[in-house]
PDB file of C-alpha atoms in Angstrom:
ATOM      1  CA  UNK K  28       4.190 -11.118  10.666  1.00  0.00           C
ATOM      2  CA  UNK K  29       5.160 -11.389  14.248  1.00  0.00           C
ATOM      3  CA  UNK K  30       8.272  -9.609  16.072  1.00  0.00           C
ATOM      4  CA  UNK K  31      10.964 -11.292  15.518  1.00  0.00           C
ATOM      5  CA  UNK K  32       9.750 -12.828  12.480  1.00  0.00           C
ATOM      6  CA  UNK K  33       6.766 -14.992  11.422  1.00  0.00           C
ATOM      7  CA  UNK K  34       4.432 -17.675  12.256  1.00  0.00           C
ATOM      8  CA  UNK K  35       5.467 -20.752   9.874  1.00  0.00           C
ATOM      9  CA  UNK K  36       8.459 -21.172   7.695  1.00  0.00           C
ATOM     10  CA  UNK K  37       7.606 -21.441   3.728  1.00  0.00           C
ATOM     11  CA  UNK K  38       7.813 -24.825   2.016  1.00  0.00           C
ATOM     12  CA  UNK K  39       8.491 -25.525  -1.306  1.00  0.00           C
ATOM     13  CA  UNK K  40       4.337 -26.106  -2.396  1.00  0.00           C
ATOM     14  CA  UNK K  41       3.880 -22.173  -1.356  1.00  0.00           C
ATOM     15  CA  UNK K  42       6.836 -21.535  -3.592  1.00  0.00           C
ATOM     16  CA  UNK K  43       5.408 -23.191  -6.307  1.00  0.00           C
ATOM     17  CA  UNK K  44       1.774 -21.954  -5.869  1.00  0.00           C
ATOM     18  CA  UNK K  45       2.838 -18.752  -5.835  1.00  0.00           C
ATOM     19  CA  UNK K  46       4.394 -18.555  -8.712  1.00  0.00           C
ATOM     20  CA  UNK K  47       1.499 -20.059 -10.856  1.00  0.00           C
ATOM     21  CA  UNK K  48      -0.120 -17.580  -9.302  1.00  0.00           C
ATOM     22  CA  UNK K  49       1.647 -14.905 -10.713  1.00  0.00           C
ATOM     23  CA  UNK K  50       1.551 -16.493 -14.529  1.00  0.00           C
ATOM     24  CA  UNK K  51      -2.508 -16.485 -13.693  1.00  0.00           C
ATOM     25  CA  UNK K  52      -2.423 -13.051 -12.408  1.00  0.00           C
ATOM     26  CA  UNK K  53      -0.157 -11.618 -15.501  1.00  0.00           C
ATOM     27  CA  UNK K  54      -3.031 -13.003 -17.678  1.00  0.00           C
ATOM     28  CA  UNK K  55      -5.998 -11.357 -15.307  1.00  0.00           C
ATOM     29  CA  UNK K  56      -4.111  -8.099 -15.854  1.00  0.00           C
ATOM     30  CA  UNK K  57      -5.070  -8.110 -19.766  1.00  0.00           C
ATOM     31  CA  UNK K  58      -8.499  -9.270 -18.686  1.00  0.00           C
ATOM     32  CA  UNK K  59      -8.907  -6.278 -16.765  1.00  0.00           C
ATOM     33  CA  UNK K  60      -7.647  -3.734 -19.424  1.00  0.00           C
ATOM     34  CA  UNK K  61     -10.094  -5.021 -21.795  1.00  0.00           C
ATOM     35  CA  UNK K  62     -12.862  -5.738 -19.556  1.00  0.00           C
ATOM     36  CA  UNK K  63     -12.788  -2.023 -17.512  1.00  0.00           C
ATOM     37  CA  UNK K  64      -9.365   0.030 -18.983  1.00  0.00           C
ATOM     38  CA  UNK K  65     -10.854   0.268 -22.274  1.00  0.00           C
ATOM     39  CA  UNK K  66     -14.450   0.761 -21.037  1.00  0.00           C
ATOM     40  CA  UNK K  67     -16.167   3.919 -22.420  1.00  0.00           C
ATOM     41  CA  UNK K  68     -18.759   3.982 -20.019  1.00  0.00           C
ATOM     42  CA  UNK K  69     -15.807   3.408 -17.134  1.00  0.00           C
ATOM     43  CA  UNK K  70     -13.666   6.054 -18.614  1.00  0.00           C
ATOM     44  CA  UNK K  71     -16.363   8.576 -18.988  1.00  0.00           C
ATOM     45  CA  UNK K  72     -17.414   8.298 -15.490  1.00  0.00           C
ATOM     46  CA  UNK K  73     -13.782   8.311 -13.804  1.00  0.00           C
ATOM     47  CA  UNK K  74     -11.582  10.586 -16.298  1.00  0.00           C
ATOM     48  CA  UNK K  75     -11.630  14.639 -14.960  1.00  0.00           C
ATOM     49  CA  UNK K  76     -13.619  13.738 -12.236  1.00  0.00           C
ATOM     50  CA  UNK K  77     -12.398  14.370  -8.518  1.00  0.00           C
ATOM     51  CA  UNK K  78      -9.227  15.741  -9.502  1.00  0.00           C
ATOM     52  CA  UNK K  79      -6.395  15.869  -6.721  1.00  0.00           C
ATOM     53  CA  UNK K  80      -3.394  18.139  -7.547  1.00  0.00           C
ATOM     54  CA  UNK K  81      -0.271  17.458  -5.938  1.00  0.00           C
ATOM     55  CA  UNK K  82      -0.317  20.046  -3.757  1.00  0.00           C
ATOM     56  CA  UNK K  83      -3.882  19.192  -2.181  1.00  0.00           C
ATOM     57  CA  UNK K  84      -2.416  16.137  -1.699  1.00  0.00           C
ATOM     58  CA  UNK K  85       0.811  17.187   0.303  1.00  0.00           C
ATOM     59  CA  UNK K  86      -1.678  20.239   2.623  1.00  0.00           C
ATOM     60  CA  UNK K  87      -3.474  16.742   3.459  1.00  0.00           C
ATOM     61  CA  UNK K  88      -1.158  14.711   4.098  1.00  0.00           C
ATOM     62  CA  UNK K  89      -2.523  11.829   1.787  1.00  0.00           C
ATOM     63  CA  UNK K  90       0.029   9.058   0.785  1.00  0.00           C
ATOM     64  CA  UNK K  91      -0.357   5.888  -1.542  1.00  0.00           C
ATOM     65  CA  UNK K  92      -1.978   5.226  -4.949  1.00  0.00           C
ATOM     66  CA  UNK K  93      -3.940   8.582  -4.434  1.00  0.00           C
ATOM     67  CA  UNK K  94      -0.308  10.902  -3.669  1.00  0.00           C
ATOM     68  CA  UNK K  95       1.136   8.934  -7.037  1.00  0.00           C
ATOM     69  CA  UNK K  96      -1.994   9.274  -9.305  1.00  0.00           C
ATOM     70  CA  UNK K  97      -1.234  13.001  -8.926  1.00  0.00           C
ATOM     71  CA  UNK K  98       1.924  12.845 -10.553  1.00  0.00           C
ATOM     72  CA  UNK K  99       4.350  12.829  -7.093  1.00  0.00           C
ATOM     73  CA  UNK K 100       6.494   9.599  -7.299  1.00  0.00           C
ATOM     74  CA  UNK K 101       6.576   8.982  -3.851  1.00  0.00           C
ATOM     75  CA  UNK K 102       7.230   5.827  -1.882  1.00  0.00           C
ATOM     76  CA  UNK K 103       8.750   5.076   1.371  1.00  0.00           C
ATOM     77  CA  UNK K 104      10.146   1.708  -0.290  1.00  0.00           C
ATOM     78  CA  UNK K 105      12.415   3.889  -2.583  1.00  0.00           C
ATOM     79  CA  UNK K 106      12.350   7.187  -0.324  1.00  0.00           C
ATOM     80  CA  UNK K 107      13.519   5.514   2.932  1.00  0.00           C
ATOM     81  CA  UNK K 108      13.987   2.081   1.793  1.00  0.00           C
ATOM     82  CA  UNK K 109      13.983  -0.719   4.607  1.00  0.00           C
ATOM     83  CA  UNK K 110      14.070  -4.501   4.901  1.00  0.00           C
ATOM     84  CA  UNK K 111      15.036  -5.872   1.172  1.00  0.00           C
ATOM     85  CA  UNK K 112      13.903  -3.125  -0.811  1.00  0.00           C
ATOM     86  CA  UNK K 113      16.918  -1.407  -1.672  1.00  0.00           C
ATOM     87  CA  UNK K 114      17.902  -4.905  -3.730  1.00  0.00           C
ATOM     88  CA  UNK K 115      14.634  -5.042  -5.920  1.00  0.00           C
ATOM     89  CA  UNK K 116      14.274  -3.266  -9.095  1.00  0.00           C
ATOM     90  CA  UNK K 117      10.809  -2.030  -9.453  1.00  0.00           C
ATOM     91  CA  UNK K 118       9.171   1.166 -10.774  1.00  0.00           C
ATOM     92  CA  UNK K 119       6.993   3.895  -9.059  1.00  0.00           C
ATOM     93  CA  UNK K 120       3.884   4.559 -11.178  1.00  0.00           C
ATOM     94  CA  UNK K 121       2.786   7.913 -11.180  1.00  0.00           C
ATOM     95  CA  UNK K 122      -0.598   9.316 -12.638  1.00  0.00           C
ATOM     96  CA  UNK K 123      -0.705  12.984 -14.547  1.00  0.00           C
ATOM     97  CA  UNK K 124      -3.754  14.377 -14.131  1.00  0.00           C
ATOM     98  CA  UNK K 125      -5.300  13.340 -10.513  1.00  0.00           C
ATOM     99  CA  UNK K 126      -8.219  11.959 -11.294  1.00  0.00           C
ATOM    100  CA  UNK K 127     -10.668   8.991 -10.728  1.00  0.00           C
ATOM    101  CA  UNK K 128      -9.112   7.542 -13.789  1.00  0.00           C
ATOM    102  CA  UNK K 129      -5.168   7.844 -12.882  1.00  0.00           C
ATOM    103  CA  UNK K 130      -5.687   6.860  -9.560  1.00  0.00           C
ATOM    104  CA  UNK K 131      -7.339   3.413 -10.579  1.00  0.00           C
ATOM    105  CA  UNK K 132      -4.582   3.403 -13.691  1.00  0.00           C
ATOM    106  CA  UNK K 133      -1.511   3.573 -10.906  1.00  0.00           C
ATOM    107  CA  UNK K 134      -3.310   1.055  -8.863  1.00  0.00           C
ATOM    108  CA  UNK K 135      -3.372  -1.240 -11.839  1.00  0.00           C
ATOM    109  CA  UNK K 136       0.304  -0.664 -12.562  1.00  0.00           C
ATOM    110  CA  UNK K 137       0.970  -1.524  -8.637  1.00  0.00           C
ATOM    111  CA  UNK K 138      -0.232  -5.168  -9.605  1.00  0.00           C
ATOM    112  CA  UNK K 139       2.207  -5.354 -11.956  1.00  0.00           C
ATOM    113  CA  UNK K 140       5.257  -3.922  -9.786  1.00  0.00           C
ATOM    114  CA  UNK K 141       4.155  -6.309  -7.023  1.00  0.00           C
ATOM    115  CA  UNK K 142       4.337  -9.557  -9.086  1.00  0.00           C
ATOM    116  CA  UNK K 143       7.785  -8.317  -9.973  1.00  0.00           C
ATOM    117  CA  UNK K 144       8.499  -7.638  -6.448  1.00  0.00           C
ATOM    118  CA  UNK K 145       7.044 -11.376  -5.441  1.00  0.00           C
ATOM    119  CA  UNK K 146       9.396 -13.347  -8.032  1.00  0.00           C
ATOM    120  CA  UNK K 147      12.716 -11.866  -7.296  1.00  0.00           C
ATOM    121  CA  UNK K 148      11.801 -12.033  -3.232  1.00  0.00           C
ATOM    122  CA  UNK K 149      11.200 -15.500  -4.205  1.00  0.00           C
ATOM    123  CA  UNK K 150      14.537 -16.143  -5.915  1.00  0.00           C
ATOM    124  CA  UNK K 151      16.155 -14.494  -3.080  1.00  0.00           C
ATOM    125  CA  UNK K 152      14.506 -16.434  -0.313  1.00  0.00           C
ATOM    126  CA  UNK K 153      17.274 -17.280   2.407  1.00  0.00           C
ATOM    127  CA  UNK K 154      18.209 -20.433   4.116  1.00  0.00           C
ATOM    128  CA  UNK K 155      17.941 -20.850   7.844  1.00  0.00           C
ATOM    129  CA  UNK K 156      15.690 -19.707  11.413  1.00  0.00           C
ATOM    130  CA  UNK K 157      12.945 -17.977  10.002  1.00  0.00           C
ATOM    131  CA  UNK K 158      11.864 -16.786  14.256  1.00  0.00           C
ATOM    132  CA  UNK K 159      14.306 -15.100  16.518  1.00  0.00           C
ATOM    133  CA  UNK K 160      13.770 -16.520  19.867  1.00  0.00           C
ATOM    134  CA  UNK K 161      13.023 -12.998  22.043  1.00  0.00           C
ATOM    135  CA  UNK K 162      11.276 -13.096  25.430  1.00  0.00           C
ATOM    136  CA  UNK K 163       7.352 -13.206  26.182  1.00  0.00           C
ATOM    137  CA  UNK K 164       7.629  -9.085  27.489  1.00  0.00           C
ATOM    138  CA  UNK K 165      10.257  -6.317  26.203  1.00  0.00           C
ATOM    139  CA  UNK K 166      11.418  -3.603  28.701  1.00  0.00           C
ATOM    140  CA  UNK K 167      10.582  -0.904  26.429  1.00  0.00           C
ATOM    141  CA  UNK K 168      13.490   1.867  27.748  1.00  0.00           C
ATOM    142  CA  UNK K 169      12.346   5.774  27.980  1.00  0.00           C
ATOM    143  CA  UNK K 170      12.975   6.902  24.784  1.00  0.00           C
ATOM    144  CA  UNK K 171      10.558   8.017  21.125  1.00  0.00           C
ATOM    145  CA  UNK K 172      11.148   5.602  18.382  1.00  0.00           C
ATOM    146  CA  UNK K 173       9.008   6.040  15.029  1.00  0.00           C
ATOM    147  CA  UNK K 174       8.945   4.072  12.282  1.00  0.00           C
ATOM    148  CA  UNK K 175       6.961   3.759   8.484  1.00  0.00           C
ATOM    149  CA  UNK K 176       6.357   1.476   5.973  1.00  0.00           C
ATOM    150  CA  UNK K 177       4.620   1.650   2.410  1.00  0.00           C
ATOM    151  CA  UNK K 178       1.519  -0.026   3.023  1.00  0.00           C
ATOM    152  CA  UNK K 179      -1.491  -1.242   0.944  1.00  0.00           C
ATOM    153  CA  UNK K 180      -2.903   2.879   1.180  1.00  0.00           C
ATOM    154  CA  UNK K 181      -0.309   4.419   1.837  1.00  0.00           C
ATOM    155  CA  UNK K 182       2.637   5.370   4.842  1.00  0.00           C
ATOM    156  CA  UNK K 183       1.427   3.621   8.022  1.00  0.00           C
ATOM    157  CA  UNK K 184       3.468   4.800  11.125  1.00  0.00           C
ATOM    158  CA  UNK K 185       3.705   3.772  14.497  1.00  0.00           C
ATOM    159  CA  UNK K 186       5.462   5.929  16.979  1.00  0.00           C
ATOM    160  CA  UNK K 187       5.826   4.882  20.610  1.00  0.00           C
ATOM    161  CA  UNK K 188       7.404   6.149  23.945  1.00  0.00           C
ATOM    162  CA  UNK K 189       8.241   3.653  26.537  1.00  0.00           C
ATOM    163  CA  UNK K 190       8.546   4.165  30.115  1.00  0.00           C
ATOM    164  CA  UNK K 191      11.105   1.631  31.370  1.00  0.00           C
ATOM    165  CA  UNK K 192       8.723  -1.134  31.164  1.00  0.00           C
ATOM    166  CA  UNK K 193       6.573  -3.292  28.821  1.00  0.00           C
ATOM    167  CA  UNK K 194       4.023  -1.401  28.692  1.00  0.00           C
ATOM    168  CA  UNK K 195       4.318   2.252  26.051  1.00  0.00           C
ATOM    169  CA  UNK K 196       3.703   5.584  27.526  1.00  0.00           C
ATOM    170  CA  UNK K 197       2.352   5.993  24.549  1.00  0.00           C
ATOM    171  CA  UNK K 198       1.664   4.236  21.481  1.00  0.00           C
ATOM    172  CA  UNK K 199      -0.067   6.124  18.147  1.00  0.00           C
ATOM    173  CA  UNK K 200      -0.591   4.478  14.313  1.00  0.00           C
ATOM    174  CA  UNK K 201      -0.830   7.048  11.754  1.00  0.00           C
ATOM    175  CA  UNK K 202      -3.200   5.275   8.987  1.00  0.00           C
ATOM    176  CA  UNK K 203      -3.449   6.168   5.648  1.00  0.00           C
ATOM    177  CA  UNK K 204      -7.154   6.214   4.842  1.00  0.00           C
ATOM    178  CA  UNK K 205      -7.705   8.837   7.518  1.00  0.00           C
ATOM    179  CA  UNK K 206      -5.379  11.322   5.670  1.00  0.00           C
ATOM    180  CA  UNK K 207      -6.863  10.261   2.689  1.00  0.00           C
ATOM    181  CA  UNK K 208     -10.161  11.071   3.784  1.00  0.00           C
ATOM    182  CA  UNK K 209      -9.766  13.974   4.864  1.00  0.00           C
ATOM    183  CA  UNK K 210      -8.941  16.254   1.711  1.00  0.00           C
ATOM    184  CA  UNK K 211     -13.093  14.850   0.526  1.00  0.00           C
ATOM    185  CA  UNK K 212     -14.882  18.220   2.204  1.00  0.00           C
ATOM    186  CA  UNK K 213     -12.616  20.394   0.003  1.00  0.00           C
ATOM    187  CA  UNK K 214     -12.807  18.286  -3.063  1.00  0.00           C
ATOM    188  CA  UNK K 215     -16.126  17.509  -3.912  1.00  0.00           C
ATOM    189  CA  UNK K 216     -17.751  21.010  -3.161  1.00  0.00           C
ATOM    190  CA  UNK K 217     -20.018  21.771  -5.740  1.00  0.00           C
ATOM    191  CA  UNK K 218     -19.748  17.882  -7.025  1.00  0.00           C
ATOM    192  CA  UNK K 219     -22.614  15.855  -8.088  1.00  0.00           C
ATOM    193  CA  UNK K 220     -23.389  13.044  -5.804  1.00  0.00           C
ATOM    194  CA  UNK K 221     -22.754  10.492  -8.279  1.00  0.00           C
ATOM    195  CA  UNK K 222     -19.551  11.896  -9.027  1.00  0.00           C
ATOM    196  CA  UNK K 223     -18.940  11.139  -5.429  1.00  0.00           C
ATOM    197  CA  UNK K 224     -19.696   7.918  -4.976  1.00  0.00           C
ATOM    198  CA  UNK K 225     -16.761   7.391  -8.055  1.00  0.00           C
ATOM    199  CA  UNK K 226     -14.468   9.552  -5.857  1.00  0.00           C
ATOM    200  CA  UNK K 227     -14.744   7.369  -2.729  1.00  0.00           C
ATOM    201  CA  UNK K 228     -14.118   4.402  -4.919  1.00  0.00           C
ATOM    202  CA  UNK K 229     -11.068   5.858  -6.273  1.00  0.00           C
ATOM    203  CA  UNK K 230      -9.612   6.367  -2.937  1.00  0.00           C
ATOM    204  CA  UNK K 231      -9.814   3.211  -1.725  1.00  0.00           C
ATOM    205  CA  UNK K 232     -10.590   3.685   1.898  1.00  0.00           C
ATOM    206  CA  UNK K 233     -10.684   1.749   4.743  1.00  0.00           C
ATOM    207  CA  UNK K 234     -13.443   2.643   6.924  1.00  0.00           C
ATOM    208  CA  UNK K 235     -12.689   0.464   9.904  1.00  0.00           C
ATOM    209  CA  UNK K 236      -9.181   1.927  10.003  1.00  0.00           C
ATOM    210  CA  UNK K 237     -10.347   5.449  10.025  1.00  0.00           C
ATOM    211  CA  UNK K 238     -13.250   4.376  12.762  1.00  0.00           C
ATOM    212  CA  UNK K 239     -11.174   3.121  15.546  1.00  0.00           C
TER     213      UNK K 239
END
C-alpha cells in the first residue's frame, strides 16, 4: 500500500491465481483439522493452559485473535468499520474459555473469514485509476489526527501531530504485540516453563515490532 493508493494495478492472472488459491487453501483447512485440531497430544498441551479472561485482556489492552479467543467479539472492521468493510458479510470468531487452545481455534476460523473476505473483494473489484496523483511532500497542518485498523495481531494505530509542515511534531504507532505481551508477567506466575513456551506460541507475537 502506498498513500494514495498502491504500487501496480491487478491484472486478470492475479485474479485468477488467487482464486485457485483459495479452492487450495479451503482444502489445507481440513488438512489442518485432522493433522493438529484433532491431535491429542496438541490438545492436551494447549487446552486450560494460559488462560486469558476477558477482563485481563481489556486491563492490558490486548487486541486480535488473543481479545476474541476470550470470548469478546471485538473487531475494528465491524466496531468502526472503514474502507469496504461495512459491504462484506463475514463473522467474528470468538473463543470461550481463553486458552492456548481457543486462541489457535479463532485463528483457524480467521482463515476461513479471510477467504470469504478475498472472493467477494474480488467480485467487487472496481474499474479505473488505481493511484491518486498527490505531491512528493504534504504540509501536514497543526492539528492531532488518529487513526486504527484491524491488523494481522490486532488494532494498529498511528496518531500524529503536524506542525504546519511535512515533517510530524509527532508521530507514534501503537502495535499490537506489545500490548499483547505485556499481560505474560501476570499470567504465567506459578506456570511451568513448558507451559510457557505453548503460551508465547499462542500469542503470536512479533518480536521485531515490540523491539523497535
Amino acid at each position: 500500500f502506498r498513500v494514495g493508493g498502491v504500487y501496480r494495478d491487478v491484472d486478470d492472472k492475479f485474479v485468477e491465481n488467487s482464486r485457485e488459491f483459495i479452492k487450495r487453501m479451503r482444502k489445507r483447512l481440513d488438512i489442518y483439522h485432522k493433522l493438529v485440531t484433532d491431535n491429542i497430544i496438541f490438545r492436551k498441551r494447549s487446552e486450560g493452559i494460559g488462560v486469558i479472561s476477558a477482563e485481563m485482556a481489556r486491563r492490558y489492552g490486548v487486541t486480535g485473535a488473543n481479545l476474541r479467543g476470550s470470548g469478546v467479539a471485538y473487531d475494528i472492521r465491524k466496531m468502526e468499520p472503514y474502507s469496504i468493510y461495512p459491504e462484506l458479510d463475514f463473522e467474528i470468531p470468538v473463543g470461550s474459555r481463553g486458552d492456548c487452545f481457543d486462541r489457535y481455534a479463532v485463528r483457524l476460523k480467521e482463515i476461513e473469514q479471510s477467504l470469504c473476505i478475498i472472493e467477494q473483494t474480488l467480485d467487487r473489484l472496481p474499474e479505473g485509476e488505481f493511484r491518486a496523483k498527490i505531491p512528493k511532500k504534504i504540509k501536514l497542518p497543526p492539528r492531532a489526527a488518529s487513526f486504527a485498523v484491524e491488523a494481522a495481531r490486532g488494532e494498529l494505530v498511528y496518531y500524529m501531530v503536524g506542525q504546519d509542515s511535512d515533517v510530524p511534531y509527532r508521530l507514534k504507532v501503537r502495535v499490537p504485540s506489545y500490548a499483547n505481551l505485556s499481560l505474560i508477567a501476570e499470567l504465567c506466575q506459578g506456570m511451568l516453563i513448558a507451559d510457557l513456551v505453548s503460551v508465547m506460541g499462542s500469542l503470536d507475537l512479533v518480536i521485531p515490532e515490540i523491539d523497535r
